[in-house]
Tab-separated table of C-alpha atoms and ligand atoms in Angstrom:
chain	number	residue	atom	x	y	z
A	173	MET	CA	107.947	47.227	-99.328
A	174	SER	CA	109.982	45.876	-102.140
A	175	GLN	CA	108.718	45.756	-105.645
A	176	ILE	CA	110.109	42.743	-107.399
A	177	PHE	CA	108.385	43.540	-110.659
A	178	GLU	CA	110.145	46.845	-110.946
A	179	ALA	CA	113.357	45.290	-109.819
A	180	LEU	CA	113.130	42.694	-112.522
A	181	GLN	CA	112.595	45.328	-115.121
A	182	ARG	CA	115.510	47.365	-113.892
A	183	ALA	CA	117.728	44.337	-113.602
A	184	GLU	CA	119.615	44.824	-116.805
A	185	ALA	CA	120.342	48.452	-116.073
A	186	GLU	CA	121.506	47.678	-112.573
A	187	ARG	CA	123.726	44.832	-113.696
A	188	SER	CA	126.166	47.094	-115.383
A	189	GLY	CA	126.085	49.581	-112.543
A	190	GLY	CA	128.106	47.556	-110.035
A	191	SER	CA	126.969	48.234	-106.497
A	192	LEU	CA	123.374	47.796	-105.422
A	193	PRO	CA	121.176	50.683	-104.340
A	194	LYS	CA	120.956	51.419	-100.656
A	195	ASN	CA	117.349	50.330	-100.496
A	196	ALA	CA	118.149	46.824	-101.726
A	197	ASP	CA	117.326	45.339	-98.360
A	198	SER	CA	113.891	46.907	-98.231
A	199	VAL	CA	112.572	43.583	-99.448
A	200	ALA	CA	112.867	42.475	-95.862
A	201	ASP	CA	109.418	43.950	-95.479
A	202	LEU	CA	108.071	41.437	-97.943
A	203	LEU	CA	107.957	38.849	-95.322
A	204	GLN	CA	106.514	38.821	-91.882
A	205	GLY	CA	106.802	35.727	-89.866
A	206	VAL	CA	104.117	34.029	-87.950
A	207	GLU	CA	104.905	31.675	-85.113
A	208	GLN	CA	102.153	29.134	-85.177
A	209	GLU	CA	102.693	25.990	-87.071
A	210	ILE	CA	100.197	24.884	-89.642
A	211	ALA	CA	97.945	22.089	-88.527
A	212	ARG	CA	98.596	19.648	-91.268
A	213	LYS	CA	96.586	16.488	-91.590
A	214	GLN	CA	97.795	13.833	-93.845
A	215	SER	CA	95.438	11.355	-95.329
A	216	LEU	CA	97.540	8.437	-96.387
A	217	SER	CA	95.996	5.853	-98.555
A	218	GLU	CA	96.914	3.127	-100.950
A	219	LEU	CA	99.718	4.011	-103.298
A	220	PRO	CA	99.853	2.815	-106.873
A	221	ALA	CA	102.060	-0.132	-107.676
A	222	ALA	CA	104.867	1.941	-109.160
A	223	ALA	CA	105.071	4.153	-106.112
A	224	LYS	CA	104.879	1.224	-103.723
A	225	ALA	CA	107.812	-0.493	-105.312
A	226	GLU	CA	109.931	2.585	-104.811
A	227	SER	CA	112.224	2.883	-101.872
A	228	PRO	CA	112.516	6.480	-100.689
A	229	LYS	CA	116.274	6.310	-100.413
A	230	ALA	CA	117.968	9.636	-100.134
A	231	GLY	CA	120.089	8.773	-103.143
A	232	SER	CA	117.121	8.409	-105.449
A	233	PHE	CA	117.136	12.069	-106.390
A	234	ALA	CA	120.895	12.586	-106.250
A	235	SER	CA	121.163	10.588	-109.456
A	236	ALA	CA	118.194	12.259	-111.130
A	237	LYS	CA	118.170	12.893	-114.854
A	238	VAL	CA	119.846	16.209	-115.639
A	239	LEU	CA	118.069	18.875	-117.675
A	240	LEU	CA	119.897	21.686	-119.377
A	241	PRO	CA	118.024	24.953	-118.903
A	242	ALA	CA	117.568	27.093	-121.995
A	243	PRO	CA	115.520	30.048	-120.770
A	244	ALA	CA	114.327	32.577	-123.313
A	245	ALA	CA	115.859	36.031	-123.200
A	246	ASP	CA	112.720	37.361	-121.520
A	247	SER	CA	112.436	34.509	-119.008
A	248	ARG	CA	113.257	36.826	-116.105
A	249	LEU	CA	114.862	33.939	-114.274
A	250	VAL	CA	117.250	36.438	-112.764
A	251	CYS	CA	118.497	34.064	-110.082
A	252	LEU	CA	119.757	31.831	-112.890
A	253	THR	CA	120.821	34.292	-115.533
A	254	ASP	CA	121.538	37.564	-113.774
A	255	GLN	CA	122.853	36.999	-110.278
A	256	GLY	CA	124.303	40.471	-110.085
A	257	SER	CA	121.004	42.219	-110.653
A	258	LEU	CA	119.008	44.109	-108.084
A	259	ALA	CA	116.120	41.703	-108.604
A	260	ALA	CA	118.303	38.710	-107.792
A	261	GLU	CA	119.491	40.530	-104.687
A	262	LYS	CA	115.913	41.001	-103.557
A	263	PHE	CA	115.260	37.303	-103.929
A	264	ARG	CA	118.373	36.656	-101.876
A	265	VAL	CA	116.999	38.793	-99.061
A	266	LEU	CA	113.656	37.036	-99.313
A	267	GLY	CA	115.474	33.717	-99.105
A	268	LEU	CA	117.405	34.904	-96.089
A	269	LYS	CA	114.202	35.876	-94.309
A	270	LEU	CA	112.813	32.426	-94.968
A	271	ARG	CA	115.950	30.774	-93.636
A	272	ASN	CA	115.743	32.883	-90.492
A	273	LEU	CA	112.088	32.042	-90.074
A	274	ARG	CA	112.909	28.385	-90.448
A	275	GLU	CA	114.938	28.531	-87.273
A	276	ARG	CA	111.795	29.341	-85.358
A	277	ARG	CA	109.215	27.137	-87.008
A	278	LYS	CA	108.863	24.157	-89.251
A	279	LEU	CA	109.322	25.457	-92.746
A	280	LYS	CA	110.148	23.180	-95.609
A	281	ARG	CA	107.194	23.216	-98.003
A	282	ILE	CA	106.375	26.684	-99.228
A	283	ALA	CA	103.354	27.232	-101.456
A	284	VAL	CA	103.453	30.292	-103.682
A	285	THR	CA	100.012	31.496	-104.640
A	286	GLY	CA	97.984	34.573	-105.478
A	287	THR	CA	94.478	35.715	-106.241
A	288	ALA	CA	94.389	35.470	-110.030
A	289	PRO	CA	96.406	34.264	-113.017
A	290	GLU	CA	99.424	36.202	-114.257
A	291	GLU	CA	100.372	37.893	-111.031
A	292	GLY	CA	103.884	36.514	-111.240
A	293	LYS	CA	103.447	33.495	-108.956
A	294	SER	CA	105.436	31.145	-111.144
A	295	LEU	CA	108.167	33.680	-111.654
A	296	VAL	CA	108.506	34.320	-107.930
A	297	ALA	CA	108.429	30.594	-107.158
A	298	ALA	CA	111.108	29.851	-109.753
A	299	ASN	CA	113.452	32.633	-108.679
A	300	LEU	CA	112.979	31.894	-105.005
A	301	ALA	CA	113.747	28.215	-105.612
A	302	LEU	CA	116.803	29.061	-107.720
A	303	ASN	CA	118.029	31.306	-104.954
A	304	GLN	CA	117.521	28.694	-102.239
A	305	ALA	CA	119.279	26.164	-104.437
A	306	ARG	CA	122.483	28.177	-104.339
A	307	SER	CA	123.134	26.751	-100.900
A	308	LYS	CA	125.613	23.938	-101.112
A	309	VAL	CA	124.196	22.378	-97.991
A	310	LEU	CA	120.419	22.597	-98.351
A	311	LYS	CA	118.750	20.810	-101.224
A	312	THR	CA	115.906	22.572	-103.002
A	313	LEU	CA	113.081	21.291	-105.174
A	314	LEU	CA	110.866	23.447	-107.366
A	315	LEU	CA	107.535	21.693	-107.769
A	316	ASP	CA	105.104	22.767	-110.456
A	317	GLY	CA	101.855	22.259	-108.603
A	318	ASP	CA	99.731	24.048	-111.157
A	319	LEU	CA	98.087	21.066	-112.796
A	320	ARG	CA	95.842	23.355	-114.846
A	321	ARG	CA	98.245	25.861	-116.332
A	322	PRO	CA	101.811	24.783	-115.680
A	323	THR	CA	104.387	27.227	-117.035
A	324	LEU	CA	107.653	26.357	-115.336
A	325	SER	CA	108.939	23.844	-117.899
A	326	SER	CA	108.638	26.346	-120.708
A	327	ARG	CA	110.093	29.161	-118.610
A	328	PHE	CA	113.234	27.100	-118.079
A	329	GLY	CA	113.233	26.014	-121.698
A	330	PHE	CA	112.525	22.360	-120.916
A	331	ASP	CA	110.417	19.989	-122.940
A	332	ARG	CA	106.839	20.769	-121.936
A	333	SER	CA	105.822	17.136	-122.277
A	334	LEU	CA	108.153	15.992	-119.490
A	335	PRO	CA	106.410	13.436	-117.271
A	336	GLY	CA	105.861	14.832	-113.805
A	337	LEU	CA	103.591	14.944	-110.806
A	338	SER	CA	100.426	13.852	-112.568
A	339	GLU	CA	102.061	10.676	-113.918
A	340	CYS	CA	103.393	9.978	-110.444
A	341	LEU	CA	99.990	10.490	-108.829
A	342	ARG	CA	98.431	8.184	-111.403
A	343	GLY	CA	100.990	5.514	-110.583
A	344	GLU	CA	102.402	5.539	-114.103
A	345	ARG	CA	105.853	6.687	-113.011
A	346	GLN	CA	107.903	6.398	-109.886
A	347	LEU	CA	108.675	9.585	-108.084
A	348	ALA	CA	112.403	9.305	-108.737
A	349	GLU	CA	111.688	9.145	-112.468
A	350	VAL	CA	109.960	12.514	-112.587
A	351	VAL	CA	112.314	14.565	-110.425
A	352	TYR	CA	115.024	16.184	-112.521
A	353	LYS	CA	118.210	18.053	-111.767
A	354	VAL	CA	118.572	21.470	-113.335
A	355	SER	CA	122.092	21.656	-114.672
A	356	GLY	CA	124.297	24.413	-113.300
A	357	SER	CA	121.838	25.602	-110.661
A	358	GLY	CA	121.860	23.150	-107.769
A	359	LEU	CA	118.089	22.956	-108.166
A	360	TRP	CA	115.852	19.928	-108.615
A	361	PHE	CA	112.609	20.227	-110.558
A	362	LEU	CA	109.371	18.261	-110.505
A	363	PRO	CA	107.188	19.308	-113.457
A	364	ALA	CA	103.401	19.144	-113.464
A	365	GLY	CA	103.332	16.467	-116.129
A	366	ARG	CA	100.436	15.638	-118.419
A	367	LEU	CA	97.418	17.797	-117.699
A	368	PRO	CA	94.782	15.762	-115.889
A	369	GLU	CA	91.144	16.042	-116.861
A	370	ASN	CA	90.235	16.624	-113.261
A	371	PRO	CA	93.196	18.006	-111.283
A	372	LEU	CA	91.321	18.222	-108.006
A	373	GLU	CA	90.240	14.600	-108.229
A	374	LEU	CA	93.797	13.511	-108.923
A	375	MET	CA	95.089	15.513	-105.984
A	376	GLN	CA	92.451	14.095	-103.686
A	377	THR	CA	93.366	10.486	-104.279
A	378	GLY	CA	95.410	10.681	-101.094
A	379	ARG	CA	98.737	10.045	-102.797
A	380	LEU	CA	99.950	13.608	-102.739
A	381	PRO	CA	100.705	13.769	-98.993
A	382	GLU	CA	102.792	10.624	-99.318
A	383	VAL	CA	104.645	12.040	-102.319
A	384	LEU	CA	105.451	15.191	-100.367
A	385	ASP	CA	106.604	13.173	-97.388
A	386	ARG	CA	108.990	11.229	-99.553
A	387	LEU	CA	110.290	14.371	-101.185
A	388	GLY	CA	110.752	15.844	-97.734
A	389	GLU	CA	113.067	12.999	-96.764
A	390	PHE	CA	115.602	14.276	-99.280
A	391	PHE	CA	114.882	17.938	-99.832
A	392	ASP	CA	115.307	20.776	-97.367
A	393	TRP	CA	113.196	23.217	-99.334
A	394	ILE	CA	110.187	22.378	-101.475
A	395	ILE	CA	108.921	25.442	-103.300
A	396	ILE	CA	105.470	24.764	-104.734
A	397	ASP	CA	104.115	26.863	-107.566
A	398	THR	CA	100.343	26.693	-107.296
A	399	PRO	CA	97.339	28.019	-109.212
A	400	PRO	CA	95.609	31.164	-107.916
A	401	VAL	CA	93.728	30.525	-104.730
A	402	LEU	CA	90.415	32.151	-105.553
A	403	PRO	CA	89.028	30.482	-108.646
A	404	VAL	CA	90.672	27.108	-108.155
A	405	ALA	CA	89.801	24.673	-105.401
A	406	ASP	CA	92.964	22.585	-105.767
A	407	THR	CA	95.031	25.474	-104.455
A	408	THR	CA	93.324	25.143	-101.096
A	409	PHE	CA	94.485	21.556	-101.107
A	410	TRP	CA	98.069	22.676	-101.604
A	411	MET	CA	97.658	25.159	-98.755
A	412	LYS	CA	96.807	22.333	-96.398
A	413	LEU	CA	99.954	20.472	-97.365
A	414	ALA	CA	102.310	23.426	-97.117
A	415	ASP	CA	104.162	24.607	-94.033
A	416	GLY	CA	103.883	28.189	-95.187
A	417	VAL	CA	102.250	30.267	-97.903
A	418	LEU	CA	103.591	33.229	-99.833
A	419	VAL	CA	100.927	35.303	-101.559
A	420	VAL	CA	101.979	37.157	-104.694
A	421	ILE	CA	100.003	40.219	-105.653
A	422	ARG	CA	100.425	42.501	-108.600
A	423	GLU	CA	100.542	46.126	-107.798
A	424	GLY	CA	97.915	48.154	-109.576
A	425	VAL	CA	95.952	45.054	-110.469
A	426	THR	CA	95.076	42.954	-107.463
A	427	GLU	CA	92.126	44.291	-105.509
A	428	LYS	CA	92.273	44.499	-101.758
A	429	LYS	CA	89.028	42.551	-101.474
A	430	ALA	CA	90.483	39.779	-103.571
A	431	ILE	CA	93.469	39.611	-101.251
A	432	GLU	CA	91.207	39.441	-98.223
A	433	ARG	CA	89.170	36.661	-99.794
A	434	ALA	CA	92.335	34.804	-100.681
A	435	LEU	CA	93.670	35.113	-97.146
A	436	ASP	CA	90.374	33.840	-95.787
A	437	SER	CA	90.656	30.702	-97.880
A	438	PHE	CA	93.497	29.189	-95.892
A	439	ASP	CA	94.774	29.030	-92.358
A	440	ARG	CA	96.235	32.450	-91.527
A	441	ALA	CA	98.876	30.785	-89.413
A	442	ALA	CA	100.394	29.507	-92.640
A	443	LEU	CA	100.784	32.964	-94.140
A	444	LEU	CA	104.435	33.897	-94.430
A	445	GLY	CA	103.934	37.184	-96.201
A	446	VAL	CA	102.895	38.985	-99.328
A	447	VAL	CA	105.192	39.471	-102.288
A	448	VAL	CA	104.324	42.592	-104.213
A	449	ASN	CA	104.892	42.453	-107.918
A	450	SER	CA	104.642	45.964	-109.184
A	451	CYS	CA	105.095	46.889	-112.766
A	452	SER	CA	103.274	49.894	-114.110
A	453	ARG	CA	104.641	49.430	-117.581
A	454	ILE	CA	103.287	45.969	-118.268
A	455	GLU	CA	100.184	46.068	-120.415
A	456	HIS	CA	97.310	44.419	-118.695
A	457	THR	CA	95.327	41.765	-120.442
A	458	ASP	CA	91.551	41.841	-120.676
A	459	TYR	CA	91.496	39.601	-117.673
A	460	TYR	CA	93.048	42.255	-115.551
A	461	SER	CA	90.837	45.032	-116.797
A	462	ARG	CA	87.952	43.302	-115.075
A	463	TYR	CA	89.562	44.181	-111.797
A	464	GLY	CA	89.304	47.896	-112.500
A	465	GLN	CA	91.309	50.465	-110.623
A	466	ALA	CA	94.184	49.568	-108.407
A	467	THR	CA	93.297	49.598	-104.757
A	468	VAL	CA	96.426	48.149	-103.256
A	469	ARG	CA	99.410	50.358	-102.848
A	470	THR	CA	102.299	48.658	-101.211
A	471	GLY	CA	105.387	50.603	-102.135
A	472	GLU	CA	105.530	52.989	-99.206
A	473	ASP	CA	102.868	51.502	-97.001
A	474	PRO	CA	103.889	50.041	-93.694
A	475	PRO	CA	104.327	46.297	-94.073
A	476	SER	CA	101.646	45.676	-91.502
A	477	ALA	CA	99.108	46.876	-94.042
A	478	GLU	CA	99.604	43.725	-96.076
A	479	ASN	CA	100.546	41.263	-93.446
A	480	GLU	CA	98.403	40.169	-90.607
B	299	LIG	N1	108.584	41.250	-113.278
B	299	LIG	C1	108.016	41.007	-114.436
B	299	LIG	N2	108.213	41.855	-115.439
B	299	LIG	C2	107.631	41.630	-116.609
B	299	LIG	N3	106.834	40.580	-116.892
B	299	LIG	C3	106.624	39.713	-115.903
B	299	LIG	C4	107.194	39.878	-114.632
B	299	LIG	N4	106.790	38.874	-113.847
B	299	LIG	C5	106.004	38.106	-114.612
B	299	LIG	N5	105.912	38.596	-115.830
B	299	LIG	C6	105.178	38.018	-116.934
B	299	LIG	O1	103.825	37.926	-116.573
B	299	LIG	C7	103.297	36.696	-117.060
B	299	LIG	C8	102.717	35.938	-115.894
B	299	LIG	O2	103.771	35.542	-115.013
B	299	LIG	P1	103.635	34.187	-114.214
B	299	LIG	O3	104.751	34.146	-113.252
B	299	LIG	O4	103.480	33.043	-115.169
B	299	LIG	O5	102.261	34.465	-113.461
B	299	LIG	P2	101.304	33.447	-112.672
B	299	LIG	O6	102.101	32.271	-112.310
B	299	LIG	O7	100.831	34.243	-111.520
B	299	LIG	O8	100.178	33.135	-113.612
B	299	LIG	C9	104.416	35.957	-117.751
B	299	LIG	O9	104.327	36.183	-119.128
B	299	LIG	C10	105.638	36.599	-117.182
B	299	LIG	O10	106.733	36.550	-118.065
B	300	LIG	MG1	101.773	30.278	-112.757
C-alpha cells in the first residue's frame, strides 16, 4: 500500500530525478471500491433570506472571486507546487481510481476524515482536490468542512478570515459570495469561515444539505475536509451527506482499534478506502504519544487488511 507521507517527504529528491519509480502505481491499493450507494437522507428546511434570494445558476461560481495562492515552502501542496514529484503522482493514481469508481456508482461528494487530529486529512483533501481540478472538463470544489479547526486557508496562504460556509449557513452571505476560485489551479474553494460557537448546531439547522445540493449543480467533485470522526460528532453529519468517505490514517500512530471505531461510526457502504500517511521521521506531538505503540502496519500488508 502506498505511503503518501513518505512520498511527500521524498518529493523534492524525486523531482530532480526525472522518471518515477516502478512502484509509483502501488497507490492503487489505497482505494478499494464498494458498490452500494450511500443511503442519503436530506432534511430540507427553511433557508435564510440571503440564500433564498440566490438563484443556483451554473454561472454563479464561474465568476467567483479569484484568490492567489501563496503556500508556504513547507505547505506540501505537491499537486500545486510540485507536479513532477512522486507524491503528486500518487495523488494522480488515487484520483484515477476515484474516477473509475465513479463510473460504477454515484460519487461526487467525498468526505476525507480520520480518527484523530494531525493525521494529514487536510493535506490529503487539498492535494486530492488539486489533482481532480486539473481536469479541464470536471469542476472541483475543495470544501473546508472542519468548522472547529480549519487549516486549508492558511495552507494555501489565503486570508484566514475569509467568509465561508459558516456565514452561508447563518444566512449572512450567499453561497456564491463564499466560493472562490484558486488562481492557476482550476480549483474552487469554500473556506470554513468564522468559527461558530456550536458547529454541530449550525450544521444541524438543515441548511447544509441544500447548500451541498446547490454546489452539486455546478461541481463534479466536492472534496470535503472534515474533522476527525471519533471525538467530533459533526463529522458523522458530514458522513451522512457524502457519497463516499476516505479515511486517512497515520502509520505508526493510529491504533487499529481507533480505526475500527471510526469505521463503525458511519455506513460502511460509504467507505471508499484508507489512505495511509506514513512518516517515521515526523516528531509526534504529546497528543500522539497517548496512542502508544504503532499497531497498524500498512506498507506491505495486503490491502484487504485495511479495507473491508
Ligand atoms: N506528508 C507529510 N509530511 C510532513 N508533514 C506532514 C505531512 N502531512 C501532514 N503533515 C503535517 O502534519 C500536520 C497535520 O496535517 P493536517 O493535514 O493538517 O492534519 P489533519 O487535517 O488530519 O489534522 C500539518 O502541520 C502538516 O503540515
Ligand atoms: Mg485538518
